[in-house]
C-alpha cells in the first residue's frame, strides 16, 4: 500500500477528543505511562497475556492509515487479541512500538486520555529501520486499582 499522509491529516481525529483538566497526581500519571509501556512491549513480543491484562473487556481498537484507509473498530478484548495474534504470527522480523512525546490530554482519578507519537521500527533486512510513524489516542479507565486501555486509535502516516 502506498498511502502517505498529508501534513496535519491527524488533526481531524485529534480534534474529536476535547482537552480538559489534567487532575492526576504524579504517581497516577506514572501508572498510566507504565500501562502504555506494557502495551507496547506486549505487542513487540506477542505477549497476549500481558496485552489482555492492559485492556478492558470491552476495549475498542481502530486504525487509520493517512486518513484514507480505516480498519475497525475491533470491539472487545478477544477481537483485539485475535487481531494481534494474526498479525504477529505473520511477522518475520522484530518490530518495536516506540511511544514518544506522551501528552496527557485530560485526566482524573477514573479516566485518562493520552496522546502519543508512534515510531514503529523493524529489523527486516538485517538493519534497524523506521517502517511507520503515526500517533495514538488512548483512553484509559481506572478500576480495581489498575489502569486499563478502554479505547485506542492509531493513526499511521503510512502503511507498515
PDB file of N, CA and C in Angstrom, residues 21-30 32 104 106-112 147:
ATOM      1  N   UNK A  21      -9.138  19.280  31.920  1.00  0.00           N
ATOM      2  CA  UNK A  21      -8.210  19.445  33.026  1.00  0.00           C
ATOM      3  C   UNK A  21      -7.460  18.143  33.270  1.00  0.00           C
ATOM      4  N   UNK A  22      -6.200  18.258  33.609  1.00  0.00           N
ATOM      5  CA  UNK A  22      -5.403  17.101  33.989  1.00  0.00           C
ATOM      6  C   UNK A  22      -5.238  17.161  35.505  1.00  0.00           C
ATOM      7  N   UNK A  23      -6.086  16.397  36.179  1.00  0.00           N
ATOM      8  CA  UNK A  23      -6.105  16.383  37.636  1.00  0.00           C
ATOM      9  C   UNK A  23      -5.744  14.978  38.102  1.00  0.00           C
ATOM     10  N   UNK A  24      -4.467  14.640  37.908  1.00  0.00           N
ATOM     11  CA  UNK A  24      -3.987  13.316  38.267  1.00  0.00           C
ATOM     12  C   UNK A  24      -2.613  13.483  38.890  1.00  0.00           C
ATOM     13  N   UNK A  25      -2.444  12.925  40.068  1.00  0.00           N
ATOM     14  CA  UNK A  25      -1.180  13.035  40.790  1.00  0.00           C
ATOM     15  C   UNK A  25      -0.062  12.361  39.995  1.00  0.00           C
ATOM     16  N   UNK A  26       1.190  12.764  40.263  1.00  0.00           N
ATOM     17  CA  UNK A  26       2.323  12.175  39.530  1.00  0.00           C
ATOM     18  C   UNK A  26       2.351  10.647  39.559  1.00  0.00           C
ATOM     19  N   UNK A  27       2.004  10.032  40.681  1.00  0.00           N
ATOM     20  CA  UNK A  27       2.023   8.566  40.723  1.00  0.00           C
ATOM     21  C   UNK A  27       0.943   7.970  39.819  1.00  0.00           C
ATOM     22  N   UNK A  28      -0.159   8.668  39.659  1.00  0.00           N
ATOM     23  CA  UNK A  28      -1.197   8.231  38.727  1.00  0.00           C
ATOM     24  C   UNK A  28      -0.734   8.353  37.285  1.00  0.00           C
ATOM     25  N   UNK A  29      -0.062   9.442  36.973  1.00  0.00           N
ATOM     26  CA  UNK A  29       0.481   9.611  35.615  1.00  0.00           C
ATOM     27  C   UNK A  29       1.507   8.528  35.299  1.00  0.00           C
ATOM     28  N   UNK A  30       2.366   8.217  36.265  1.00  0.00           N
ATOM     29  CA  UNK A  30       3.354   7.170  36.062  1.00  0.00           C
ATOM     30  C   UNK A  30       2.672   5.821  35.834  1.00  0.00           C
ATOM     31  N   UNK A  32      -0.263   5.275  34.531  1.00  0.00           N
ATOM     32  CA  UNK A  32      -0.815   5.296  33.171  1.00  0.00           C
ATOM     33  C   UNK A  32       0.296   5.034  32.161  1.00  0.00           C
ATOM     34  N   UNK A 104      -0.702  14.077  28.343  1.00  0.00           N
ATOM     35  CA  UNK A 104      -1.992  13.855  28.998  1.00  0.00           C
ATOM     36  C   UNK A 104      -2.935  14.939  28.509  1.00  0.00           C
ATOM     37  N   UNK A 106      -6.380  14.904  28.987  1.00  0.00           N
ATOM     38  CA  UNK A 106      -7.245  15.165  30.141  1.00  0.00           C
ATOM     39  C   UNK A 106      -7.159  13.949  31.047  1.00  0.00           C
ATOM     40  N   UNK A 107      -7.360  14.149  32.323  1.00  0.00           N
ATOM     41  CA  UNK A 107      -7.241  13.033  33.257  1.00  0.00           C
ATOM     42  C   UNK A 107      -7.836  13.400  34.606  1.00  0.00           C
ATOM     43  N   UNK A 108      -8.372  12.396  35.257  1.00  0.00           N
ATOM     44  CA  UNK A 108      -8.788  12.490  36.649  1.00  0.00           C
ATOM     45  C   UNK A 108      -8.565  11.117  37.273  1.00  0.00           C
ATOM     46  N   UNK A 109      -9.096  10.879  38.437  1.00  0.00           N
ATOM     47  CA  UNK A 109      -8.829   9.622  39.143  1.00  0.00           C
ATOM     48  C   UNK A 109      -9.414   8.403  38.435  1.00  0.00           C
ATOM     49  N   UNK A 110     -10.375   8.597  37.524  1.00  0.00           N
ATOM     50  CA  UNK A 110     -11.066   7.475  36.883  1.00  0.00           C
ATOM     51  C   UNK A 110     -10.745   7.277  35.408  1.00  0.00           C
ATOM     52  N   UNK A 111     -10.395   8.359  34.706  1.00  0.00           N
ATOM     53  CA  UNK A 111     -10.219   8.300  33.255  1.00  0.00           C
ATOM     54  C   UNK A 111      -9.035   9.155  32.842  1.00  0.00           C
ATOM     55  N   UNK A 112      -8.288   8.662  31.866  1.00  0.00           N
ATOM     56  CA  UNK A 112      -7.182   9.451  31.310  1.00  0.00           C
ATOM     57  C   UNK A 112      -7.218   9.335  29.788  1.00  0.00           C
ATOM     58  N   UNK A 147      -4.947   0.744  35.874  1.00  0.00           N
ATOM     59  CA  UNK A 147      -5.304   1.470  34.665  1.00  0.00           C
ATOM     60  C   UNK A 147      -5.339   0.476  33.515  1.00  0.00           C
TER      61      UNK A 147
END
